[in-house]
Amino acid sequence: DRLFQVDAATGASAFLPAVDAVLAKRPKHCVTALFSATASSAGDELADSALGPRRCVVRVLPPKDGDANPVTQTLEFVGEEKAKAPALLAAVRRGAATPPCLVFVVCAHKARSVAARLAAAGLRADYLAASRPRKERDDALRNFRAGRTWFLVATDVASRGLDLKALNTVVNYDAPWAAPCRNQPLGRAGPDRISPSRPRRRRDS
């Protein structure tokens, strides 16, 4: 989706020239497809130019700018980095972060650490990161989908393209730096979404 992300100031995509360069190298007879979980009207216009007038569009859900489903969003100010894990555990205890729960973090090391903190509190937790072996990633997803794991901690990169149904909560443990990064997880959430935050970082509000 970021390839077709339009800059609000310029009205253009910084990646479009690179996309055009790749498309120019296509064989004469080939099939070109674009899959997007968060297509916007601006993205549709760019897809028109990239795929041409004879493109075939198949939609599972009608695309629209903004949230696809009603989502209750909460920003929780925690003051400092080390207060995030206790705040997440407190949210779990008071029922504000109910499983199945997907937790987003910025890096693989933090994904492993947060999952360990949840597990130490007696919660069924695992983590998803590109640095894990493929079998371990597949097992983590399989257990989460089957309900054997209640909390899945994931990096943004590792979680892209996931199709996770019936999520109750999505937690941005680290506030995203840009709005498109924030919007991506929203489609994966059910009724609740929480963002712990600390000073000097971009707020998720």
GROMACS .gro file of C-alpha atoms in nm:
model
  205
    1ASP     CA    1   0.000   0.000   0.000
    2ARG     CA    2   0.288   0.239   0.070
    3LEU     CA    3   0.389   0.228  -0.297
    4PHE     CA    4   0.068   0.413  -0.380
    5GLN     CA    5   0.065   0.636  -0.074
    6VAL     CA    6  -0.003   0.996  -0.176
    7ASP     CA    7   0.181   1.276  -0.001
    8ALA     CA    8  -0.074   1.526   0.133
    9ALA     CA    9   0.152   1.823   0.058
   10THR     CA   10   0.250   1.737  -0.301
   11GLY     CA   11  -0.050   1.528  -0.406
   12ALA     CA   12   0.191   1.273  -0.559
   13SER     CA   13   0.342   0.939  -0.469
   14ALA     CA   14   0.716   0.938  -0.406
   15PHE     CA   15   0.728   0.573  -0.509
   16LEU     CA   16   0.535   0.604  -0.835
   17PRO     CA   17   0.845   0.662  -1.056
   18ALA     CA   18   0.997   0.343  -0.915
   19VAL     CA   19   0.672   0.154  -0.979
   20ASP     CA   20   0.667   0.285  -1.338
   21ALA     CA   21   1.027   0.170  -1.388
   22VAL     CA   22   0.938  -0.182  -1.275
   23LEU     CA   23   0.625  -0.193  -1.491
   24ALA     CA   24   0.823  -0.080  -1.793
   25LYS     CA   25   1.032  -0.398  -1.769
   26ARG     CA   26   0.731  -0.628  -1.789
   27PRO     CA   27   0.710  -0.882  -2.072
   28LYS     CA   28   0.473  -0.786  -2.351
   29HIS     CA   29   0.226  -1.058  -2.257
   30CYS     CA   30   0.178  -1.083  -1.883
   31VAL     CA   31  -0.081  -1.040  -1.612
   32THR     CA   32  -0.037  -0.749  -1.371
   33ALA     CA   33  -0.232  -0.747  -1.046
   34LEU     CA   34  -0.259  -0.509  -0.754
   35PHE     CA   35  -0.378  -0.627  -0.414
   36SER     CA   36  -0.456  -0.372  -0.144
   37ALA     CA   37  -0.621  -0.410   0.196
   38THR     CA   38  -0.665  -0.035   0.247
   39ALA     CA   39  -0.729   0.108  -0.098
   40SER     CA   40  -0.826   0.476  -0.109
   41SER     CA   41  -0.968   0.688  -0.388
   42ALA     CA   42  -0.623   0.839  -0.447
   43GLY     CA   43  -0.477   0.489  -0.469
   44ASP     CA   44  -0.739   0.398  -0.729
   45GLU     CA   45  -0.628   0.687  -0.948
   46LEU     CA   46  -0.267   0.574  -0.929
   47ALA     CA   47  -0.370   0.216  -1.002
   48ASP     CA   48  -0.546   0.340  -1.317
   49SER     CA   49  -0.221   0.482  -1.450
   50ALA     CA   50  -0.014   0.180  -1.345
   51LEU     CA   51  -0.244  -0.098  -1.463
   52GLY     CA   52  -0.407   0.072  -1.760
   53PRO     CA   53  -0.766   0.119  -1.874
   54ARG     CA   54  -0.831  -0.254  -1.924
   55ARG     CA   55  -0.772  -0.339  -1.563
   56CYS     CA   56  -1.008  -0.573  -1.384
   57VAL     CA   57  -1.099  -0.481  -1.027
   58VAL     CA   58  -1.221  -0.743  -0.780
   59ARG     CA   59  -1.327  -0.613  -0.441
   60VAL     CA   60  -1.401  -0.818  -0.132
   61LEU     CA   61  -1.518  -0.515   0.065
   62PRO     CA   62  -1.608  -0.173  -0.075
   63PRO     CA   63  -1.300   0.046  -0.032
   64LYS     CA   64  -1.340   0.372   0.148
   65ASP     CA   65  -1.111   0.628   0.305
   66GLY     CA   66  -1.109   0.585   0.679
   67ASP     CA   67  -1.211   0.299   0.904
   68ALA     CA   68  -1.392   0.005   0.750
   69ASN     CA   69  -1.555  -0.099   1.077
   70PRO     CA   70  -1.663   0.092   1.389
   71VAL     CA   71  -1.365   0.099   1.621
   72THR     CA   72  -1.335   0.240   1.972
   73GLN     CA   73  -0.994   0.409   1.995
   74THR     CA   74  -0.810   0.497   2.316
   75LEU     CA   75  -0.482   0.679   2.371
   76GLU     CA   76  -0.319   0.599   2.704
   77PHE     CA   77  -0.040   0.832   2.816
   78VAL     CA   78   0.211   0.635   3.024
   79GLY     CA   79   0.493   0.889   3.071
   80GLU     CA   80   0.798   0.678   2.985
   81GLU     CA   81   0.906   0.369   2.792
   82LYS     CA   82   0.939   0.139   3.092
   83ALA     CA   83   0.581   0.213   3.195
   84LYS     CA   84   0.435   0.066   2.874
   85ALA     CA   85   0.442  -0.300   2.977
   86PRO     CA   86   0.274  -0.238   3.316
   87ALA     CA   87   0.014  -0.022   3.138
   88LEU     CA   88  -0.059  -0.302   2.891
   89LEU     CA   89  -0.094  -0.557   3.172
   90ALA     CA   90  -0.323  -0.319   3.360
   91ALA     CA   91  -0.538  -0.279   3.047
   92VAL     CA   92  -0.566  -0.658   3.024
   93ARG     CA   93  -0.667  -0.687   3.391
   94ARG     CA   94  -0.941  -0.425   3.365
   95GLY     CA   95  -1.078  -0.575   3.044
   96ALA     CA   96  -0.965  -0.297   2.809
   97ALA     CA   97  -0.741  -0.530   2.608
   98THR     CA   98  -0.938  -0.849   2.559
   99PRO     CA   99  -0.814  -1.145   2.357
  100PRO     CA  100  -0.769  -1.228   2.082
  101CYS     CA  101  -0.537  -0.927   2.089
  102LEU     CA  102  -0.279  -0.816   1.834
  103VAL     CA  103   0.001  -0.597   1.973
  104PHE     CA  104   0.218  -0.389   1.736
  105VAL     CA  105   0.578  -0.296   1.824
  106VAL     CA  106   0.864  -0.134   1.631
  107CYS     CA  107   1.125  -0.413   1.626
  108ALA     CA  108   1.179  -0.787   1.667
  109HIS     CA  109   1.367  -0.749   1.997
  110LYS     CA  110   1.075  -0.563   2.152
  111ALA     CA  111   0.825  -0.814   2.012
  112ARG     CA  112   1.009  -1.094   2.190
  113SER     CA  113   1.040  -0.890   2.510
  114VAL     CA  114   0.674  -0.785   2.528
  115ALA     CA  115   0.555  -1.139   2.455
  116ALA     CA  116   0.778  -1.263   2.738
  117ARG     CA  117   0.630  -1.005   2.979
  118LEU     CA  118   0.278  -1.116   2.891
  119ALA     CA  119   0.370  -1.482   2.929
  120ALA     CA  120   0.536  -1.415   3.266
  121ALA     CA  121   0.203  -1.269   3.382
  122GLY     CA  122   0.034  -1.599   3.303
  123LEU     CA  123  -0.108  -1.495   2.965
  124ARG     CA  124  -0.084  -1.708   2.652
  125ALA     CA  125   0.138  -1.494   2.431
  126ASP     CA  126   0.370  -1.536   2.134
  127TYR     CA  127   0.543  -1.301   1.892
  128LEU     CA  128   0.577  -1.260   1.516
  129ALA     CA  129   0.890  -1.112   1.362
  130ALA     CA  130   1.069  -1.151   1.030
  131SER     CA  131   1.383  -1.265   1.215
  132ARG     CA  132   1.211  -1.584   1.337
  133PRO     CA  133   1.240  -1.904   1.130
  134ARG     CA  134   0.949  -1.960   0.893
  135LYS     CA  135   0.820  -2.262   1.086
  136GLU     CA  136   0.813  -2.066   1.413
  137ARG     CA  137   0.623  -1.781   1.244
  138ASP     CA  138   0.373  -2.026   1.095
  139ASP     CA  139   0.326  -2.196   1.433
  140ALA     CA  140   0.272  -1.861   1.606
  141LEU     CA  141   0.001  -1.764   1.356
  142ARG     CA  142  -0.161  -2.108   1.364
  143ASN     CA  143  -0.183  -2.107   1.743
  144PHE     CA  144  -0.322  -1.752   1.749
  145ARG     CA  145  -0.589  -1.831   1.491
  146ALA     CA  146  -0.685  -2.149   1.680
  147GLY     CA  147  -0.719  -1.963   2.009
  148ARG     CA  148  -0.431  -2.145   2.176
  149THR     CA  149  -0.250  -1.811   2.197
  150TRP     CA  150  -0.441  -1.508   2.325
  151PHE     CA  151  -0.190  -1.231   2.252
  152LEU     CA  152   0.024  -1.203   1.939
  153VAL     CA  153   0.297  -0.938   1.949
  154ALA     CA  154   0.412  -0.842   1.599
  155THR     CA  155   0.630  -0.596   1.415
  156ASP     CA  156   0.457  -0.387   1.149
  157VAL     CA  157   0.666  -0.542   0.870
  158ALA     CA  158   0.605  -0.902   0.979
  159SER     CA  159   0.231  -0.848   1.015
  160ARG     CA  160   0.162  -0.689   0.675
  161GLY     CA  161  -0.082  -0.886   0.467
  162LEU     CA  162  -0.218  -1.088   0.760
  163ASP     CA  163  -0.582  -1.189   0.748
  164LEU     CA  164  -0.683  -1.226   1.112
  165LYS     CA  165  -1.052  -1.259   1.178
  166ALA     CA  166  -1.246  -1.191   1.499
  167LEU     CA  167  -0.985  -0.973   1.668
  168ASN     CA  168  -1.115  -0.803   1.978
  169THR     CA  169  -0.828  -0.560   2.036
  170VAL     CA  170  -0.535  -0.409   1.850
  171VAL     CA  171  -0.270  -0.237   2.061
  172ASN     CA  172  -0.013   0.002   1.915
  173TYR     CA  173   0.245  -0.054   2.188
  174ASP     CA  174   0.466   0.196   2.004
  175ALA     CA  175   0.277   0.487   1.850
  176PRO     CA  176   0.317   0.480   1.467
  177TRP     CA  177   0.525   0.758   1.313
  178ALA     CA  178   0.288   0.821   1.022
  179ALA     CA  179  -0.087   0.813   0.970
  180PRO     CA  180  -0.080   0.535   0.705
  181CYS     CA  181   0.105   0.313   0.953
  182ARG     CA  182  -0.169   0.389   1.205
  183ASN     CA  183  -0.456   0.319   0.966
  184GLN     CA  184  -0.325  -0.018   0.850
  185PRO     CA  185  -0.394  -0.202   1.179
  186LEU     CA  186  -0.739  -0.047   1.217
  187GLY     CA  187  -0.894  -0.282   0.963
  188ARG     CA  188  -0.773  -0.576   1.171
  189ALA     CA  189  -0.949  -0.462   1.489
  190GLY     CA  190  -1.290  -0.535   1.625
  191PRO     CA  191  -1.439  -0.296   1.879
  192ASP     CA  192  -1.128  -0.180   2.065
  193ARG     CA  193  -0.790  -0.032   1.999
  194ILE     CA  194  -0.539   0.108   2.252
  195SER     CA  195  -0.222   0.311   2.207
  196PRO     CA  196   0.013   0.353   2.501
  197SER     CA  197   0.235   0.656   2.445
  198ARG     CA  198   0.520   0.842   2.609
  199PRO     CA  199   0.669   1.194   2.577
  200ARG     CA  200   0.878   1.314   2.282
  201ARG     CA  201   0.721   1.061   2.049
  202ARG     CA  202   0.453   1.112   1.789
  203ARG     CA  203   0.116   1.068   1.956
  204ASP     CA  204  -0.152   0.841   1.820
  205SER     CA  205  -0.469   1.042   1.865
   0.00000   0.00000   0.00000
